[in-house]
């Protein structure tokens, strides 16, 4: 059974799906200096608005946009839901600890909050899943959603990930790790400083191709296959040599019936940290030719943690639709011998890969085709 994408809802510091894509292609960035908390110094952050967002509001926005984009209407009683987040409603729990907010509504703040809110919004009576796999959450959700359709458990699934990670604990935690950039996000650059946190995410309407054709839906692309592995190496550092990440790439290619030379573009995880970019560049060099186009979009949107793979998947599908490789915003001098797209460029794109690598050694690769 073929799985297709018929709707996308997205929000980032650059705007909605259309705004984000247009501004990304122009090479613009949503990263600015903000001081969201008076107790912390100003720093580069990719905020959607002037103040930190609330995750359930973002969830409602992107799910509604995806449904509209797919030409569907609520209720969707038999639609599956696979919507995740790596941080969930952590912001509310931090407020609880300081005596702010009512504990009476604590059930709405559990990690599965976005999945439950999605199910309630579409009035789903199908299965509801809430994956959490660190920064690989978005791609895990897409893989699981596609699997539900391939296995015949669902004909339609709403899947993706949303993140609202701008909280004091998250900022302080990444700062103590030495992972936060001081000036901006510069993925794969020789002078990269670290990651910049951002808000946002994306959700997708996946359907069997037969169902999409029956209702004459427009199709962004097909989900061909995925690879999911875990390093089991370290709580935050990637595995030297990327053995498990290479296995995830090979898994994805095999399940998708692809060869490495079939890939036209790779949307890299590209966090702009020293270890991630070095390991990922070496992984790409090991598995693919030096000519395959590569870019990370975190210099434009910031790192949305669990939502980052969902954003990357949306950019892959928009690249297929418009036949444009999105630029690696923020790069000035590349350190690695891979074909980084420094500006947007037209290209013949048939098959693309999206990479996500999360803390704890979570590796996720998803293949899409035109």
mmCIF file of N, CA, C and O in Angstrom, residues 311-361:
data_model
loop_
_atom_site.group_PDB
_atom_site.id
_atom_site.type_symbol
_atom_site.label_atom_id
_atom_site.label_comp_id
_atom_site.label_asym_id
_atom_site.label_seq_id
_atom_site.Cartn_x
_atom_site.Cartn_y
_atom_site.Cartn_z
ATOM 1 N N UNK A 311 9.565 19.664 10.914
ATOM 2 C CA UNK A 311 9.864 20.808 10.052
ATOM 3 C C UNK A 311 10.702 20.366 8.857
ATOM 4 O O UNK A 311 10.438 20.750 7.712
ATOM 5 N N UNK A 312 11.719 19.544 9.124
ATOM 6 C CA UNK A 312 12.575 19.061 8.046
ATOM 7 C C UNK A 312 11.799 18.275 7.007
ATOM 8 O O UNK A 312 12.022 18.416 5.799
ATOM 9 N N UNK A 313 10.868 17.443 7.463
ATOM 10 C CA UNK A 313 10.042 16.666 6.534
ATOM 11 C C UNK A 313 9.180 17.585 5.673
ATOM 12 O O UNK A 313 9.015 17.352 4.470
ATOM 13 N N UNK A 314 8.631 18.630 6.286
ATOM 14 C CA UNK A 314 7.830 19.589 5.514
ATOM 15 C C UNK A 314 8.685 20.271 4.451
ATOM 16 O O UNK A 314 8.240 20.466 3.308
ATOM 17 N N UNK A 315 9.919 20.622 4.805
ATOM 18 C CA UNK A 315 10.799 21.276 3.830
ATOM 19 C C UNK A 315 11.182 20.303 2.714
ATOM 20 O O UNK A 315 11.341 20.706 1.557
ATOM 21 N N UNK A 316 11.331 19.028 3.038
ATOM 22 C CA UNK A 316 11.592 18.021 2.003
ATOM 23 C C UNK A 316 10.440 17.952 1.012
ATOM 24 O O UNK A 316 10.642 17.900 -0.211
ATOM 25 N N UNK A 317 9.209 17.954 1.525
ATOM 26 C CA UNK A 317 8.032 17.866 0.657
ATOM 27 C C UNK A 317 7.848 19.133 -0.161
ATOM 28 O O UNK A 317 7.454 19.073 -1.341
ATOM 29 N N UNK A 318 8.156 20.286 0.428
ATOM 30 C CA UNK A 318 8.082 21.533 -0.331
ATOM 31 C C UNK A 318 9.177 21.590 -1.393
ATOM 32 O O UNK A 318 8.969 22.125 -2.495
ATOM 33 N N UNK A 319 10.339 21.028 -1.080
ATOM 34 C CA UNK A 319 11.413 20.956 -2.067
ATOM 35 C C UNK A 319 10.987 20.115 -3.264
ATOM 36 O O UNK A 319 11.237 20.472 -4.427
ATOM 37 N N UNK A 320 10.323 18.980 -2.999
ATOM 38 C CA UNK A 320 9.820 18.139 -4.081
ATOM 39 C C UNK A 320 8.755 18.864 -4.897
ATOM 40 O O UNK A 320 8.728 18.788 -6.135
ATOM 41 N N UNK A 321 7.868 19.569 -4.218
ATOM 42 C CA UNK A 321 6.786 20.278 -4.900
ATOM 43 C C UNK A 321 7.317 21.388 -5.798
ATOM 44 O O UNK A 321 6.887 21.527 -6.952
ATOM 45 N N UNK A 322 8.269 22.175 -5.283
ATOM 46 C CA UNK A 322 8.754 23.349 -6.015
ATOM 47 C C UNK A 322 10.043 23.094 -6.789
ATOM 48 O O UNK A 322 10.498 23.976 -7.516
ATOM 49 N N UNK A 323 10.625 21.896 -6.596
ATOM 50 C CA UNK A 323 11.881 21.546 -7.266
ATOM 51 C C UNK A 323 12.982 22.560 -6.935
ATOM 52 O O UNK A 323 13.713 23.049 -7.797
ATOM 53 N N UNK A 324 13.067 22.866 -5.632
ATOM 54 C CA UNK A 324 14.062 23.809 -5.120
ATOM 55 C C UNK A 324 14.734 23.195 -3.898
ATOM 56 O O UNK A 324 14.060 22.710 -2.985
ATOM 57 N N UNK A 325 16.066 23.227 -3.874
ATOM 58 C CA UNK A 325 16.820 22.824 -2.689
ATOM 59 C C UNK A 325 16.883 24.017 -1.743
ATOM 60 O O UNK A 325 17.380 25.080 -2.122
ATOM 61 N N UNK A 326 16.365 23.890 -0.509
ATOM 62 C CA UNK A 326 16.418 25.026 0.420
ATOM 63 C C UNK A 326 17.836 25.284 0.893
ATOM 64 O O UNK A 326 18.658 24.364 0.974
ATOM 65 N N UNK A 327 18.159 26.531 1.210
ATOM 66 C CA UNK A 327 19.538 26.870 1.566
ATOM 67 C C UNK A 327 19.895 26.515 3.001
ATOM 68 O O UNK A 327 19.025 26.436 3.875
ATOM 69 N N UNK A 328 21.178 26.340 3.235
ATOM 70 C CA UNK A 328 21.744 26.128 4.565
ATOM 71 C C UNK A 328 22.007 27.512 5.167
ATOM 72 O O UNK A 328 23.123 28.015 5.138
ATOM 73 N N UNK A 329 20.948 28.147 5.662
ATOM 74 C CA UNK A 329 21.049 29.523 6.153
ATOM 75 C C UNK A 329 22.065 29.607 7.291
ATOM 76 O O UNK A 329 22.073 28.774 8.192
ATOM 77 N N UNK A 330 22.916 30.607 7.233
ATOM 78 C CA UNK A 330 23.887 30.848 8.293
ATOM 79 C C UNK A 330 25.297 30.399 7.972
ATOM 80 O O UNK A 330 26.246 30.783 8.663
ATOM 81 N N UNK A 331 25.472 29.595 6.934
ATOM 82 C CA UNK A 331 26.811 29.106 6.626
ATOM 83 C C UNK A 331 27.614 30.182 5.913
ATOM 84 O O UNK A 331 27.104 30.925 5.069
ATOM 85 N N UNK A 332 28.885 30.262 6.292
ATOM 86 C CA UNK A 332 29.796 31.212 5.645
ATOM 87 C C UNK A 332 30.983 30.472 5.044
ATOM 88 O O UNK A 332 31.299 30.634 3.871
ATOM 89 N N UNK A 333 31.604 29.620 5.860
ATOM 90 C CA UNK A 333 32.735 28.823 5.379
ATOM 91 C C UNK A 333 32.534 27.382 5.834
ATOM 92 O O UNK A 333 32.664 27.080 7.013
ATOM 93 N N UNK A 334 32.212 26.503 4.886
ATOM 94 C CA UNK A 334 31.957 25.113 5.230
ATOM 95 C C UNK A 334 33.231 24.410 5.659
ATOM 96 O O UNK A 334 34.297 24.609 5.066
ATOM 97 N N UNK A 335 33.105 23.574 6.691
ATOM 98 C CA UNK A 335 34.275 22.843 7.180
ATOM 99 C C UNK A 335 34.434 21.499 6.478
ATOM 100 O O UNK A 335 35.514 20.920 6.498
ATOM 101 N N UNK A 336 33.362 21.017 5.827
ATOM 102 C CA UNK A 336 33.356 19.627 5.383
ATOM 103 C C UNK A 336 33.218 19.522 3.864
ATOM 104 O O UNK A 336 32.675 20.402 3.212
ATOM 105 N N UNK A 337 33.694 18.413 3.322
ATOM 106 C CA UNK A 337 33.666 18.188 1.890
ATOM 107 C C UNK A 337 32.372 17.583 1.402
ATOM 108 O O UNK A 337 32.378 16.566 0.694
ATOM 109 N N UNK A 338 31.249 18.184 1.777
ATOM 110 C CA UNK A 338 29.947 17.739 1.283
ATOM 111 C C UNK A 338 29.302 18.913 0.549
ATOM 112 O O UNK A 338 29.672 20.072 0.756
ATOM 113 N N UNK A 339 28.322 18.612 -0.311
ATOM 114 C CA UNK A 339 27.748 19.638 -1.200
ATOM 115 C C UNK A 339 26.674 20.441 -0.477
ATOM 116 O O UNK A 339 25.470 20.262 -0.690
ATOM 117 N N UNK A 340 27.103 21.342 0.408
ATOM 118 C CA UNK A 340 26.180 22.192 1.152
ATOM 119 C C UNK A 340 25.567 23.230 0.217
ATOM 120 O O UNK A 340 26.279 23.934 -0.507
ATOM 121 N N UNK A 341 24.244 23.342 0.244
ATOM 122 C CA UNK A 341 23.553 24.356 -0.556
ATOM 123 C C UNK A 341 23.589 25.685 0.193
ATOM 124 O O UNK A 341 22.817 25.896 1.129
ATOM 125 N N UNK A 342 24.484 26.574 -0.204
ATOM 126 C CA UNK A 342 24.634 27.841 0.511
ATOM 127 C C UNK A 342 23.520 28.818 0.165
ATOM 128 O O UNK A 342 23.221 29.716 0.954
ATOM 129 N N UNK A 343 22.914 28.660 -1.015
ATOM 130 C CA UNK A 343 21.739 29.432 -1.403
ATOM 131 C C UNK A 343 20.725 28.466 -2.010
ATOM 132 O O UNK A 343 21.071 27.349 -2.408
ATOM 133 N N UNK A 344 19.473 28.908 -2.088
ATOM 134 C CA UNK A 344 18.448 28.077 -2.720
ATOM 135 C C UNK A 344 18.778 27.900 -4.198
ATOM 136 O O UNK A 344 19.259 28.821 -4.853
ATOM 137 N N UNK A 345 18.514 26.709 -4.704
ATOM 138 C CA UNK A 345 18.783 26.486 -6.126
ATOM 139 C C UNK A 345 17.793 25.499 -6.709
ATOM 140 O O UNK A 345 17.333 24.559 -6.039
ATOM 141 N N UNK A 346 17.446 25.734 -7.966
ATOM 142 C CA UNK A 346 16.559 24.814 -8.676
ATOM 143 C C UNK A 346 17.303 23.517 -8.956
ATOM 144 O O UNK A 346 18.495 23.516 -9.238
ATOM 145 N N UNK A 347 16.585 22.405 -8.861
ATOM 146 C CA UNK A 347 17.201 21.102 -9.096
ATOM 147 C C UNK A 347 16.118 20.103 -9.431
ATOM 148 O O UNK A 347 14.946 20.274 -9.058
ATOM 149 N N UNK A 348 16.486 19.062 -10.136
ATOM 150 C CA UNK A 348 15.552 17.977 -10.412
ATOM 151 C C UNK A 348 15.548 17.051 -9.212
ATOM 152 O O UNK A 348 16.510 16.321 -8.968
ATOM 153 N N UNK A 349 14.474 17.080 -8.463
ATOM 154 C CA UNK A 349 14.370 16.312 -7.224
ATOM 155 C C UNK A 349 13.273 15.264 -7.364
ATOM 156 O O UNK A 349 12.111 15.602 -7.589
ATOM 157 N N UNK A 350 13.659 14.017 -7.229
ATOM 158 C CA UNK A 350 12.700 12.914 -7.272
ATOM 159 C C UNK A 350 12.594 12.205 -5.932
ATOM 160 O O UNK A 350 11.512 11.833 -5.496
ATOM 161 N N UNK A 351 13.760 12.028 -5.266
ATOM 162 C CA UNK A 351 13.798 11.303 -3.994
ATOM 163 C C UNK A 351 14.680 12.064 -3.008
ATOM 164 O O UNK A 351 15.809 12.447 -3.351
ATOM 165 N N UNK A 352 14.169 12.279 -1.800
ATOM 166 C CA UNK A 352 14.910 13.039 -0.789
ATOM 167 C C UNK A 352 14.868 12.287 0.539
ATOM 168 O O UNK A 352 13.949 11.495 0.793
ATOM 169 N N UNK A 353 15.854 12.554 1.373
ATOM 170 C CA UNK A 353 15.922 11.975 2.718
ATOM 171 C C UNK A 353 15.881 13.078 3.757
ATOM 172 O O UNK A 353 16.414 14.173 3.545
ATOM 173 N N UNK A 354 15.271 12.775 4.899
ATOM 174 C CA UNK A 354 15.288 13.679 6.045
ATOM 175 C C UNK A 354 15.949 12.951 7.212
ATOM 176 O O UNK A 354 15.601 11.809 7.516
ATOM 177 N N UNK A 355 16.916 13.624 7.856
ATOM 178 C CA UNK A 355 17.672 13.058 8.974
ATOM 179 C C UNK A 355 17.256 13.733 10.279
ATOM 180 O O UNK A 355 17.046 14.939 10.330
ATOM 181 N N UNK A 356 17.192 12.939 11.353
ATOM 182 C CA UNK A 356 17.068 13.481 12.715
ATOM 183 C C UNK A 356 17.887 12.612 13.660
ATOM 184 O O UNK A 356 17.837 11.381 13.582
ATOM 185 N N UNK A 357 18.622 13.272 14.549
ATOM 186 C CA UNK A 357 19.429 12.564 15.550
ATOM 187 C C UNK A 357 19.173 13.197 16.914
ATOM 188 O O UNK A 357 19.361 14.399 17.087
ATOM 189 N N UNK A 358 18.737 12.384 17.864
ATOM 190 C CA UNK A 358 18.370 12.918 19.166
ATOM 191 C C UNK A 358 19.269 12.453 20.292
ATOM 192 O O UNK A 358 19.985 11.455 20.162
ATOM 193 N N UNK A 359 19.219 13.180 21.398
ATOM 194 C CA UNK A 359 19.961 12.780 22.602
ATOM 195 C C UNK A 359 19.597 11.343 22.963
ATOM 196 O O UNK A 359 18.476 10.884 22.750
ATOM 197 N N UNK A 360 20.551 10.659 23.540
ATOM 198 C CA UNK A 360 20.356 9.263 23.881
ATOM 199 C C UNK A 360 20.612 8.338 22.705
ATOM 200 O O UNK A 360 20.388 7.136 22.790
ATOM 201 N N UNK A 361 21.069 8.914 21.574
ATOM 202 C CA UNK A 361 21.402 8.098 20.414
ATOM 203 C C UNK A 361 20.223 7.730 19.548
ATOM 204 O O UNK A 361 20.236 6.703 18.866
#
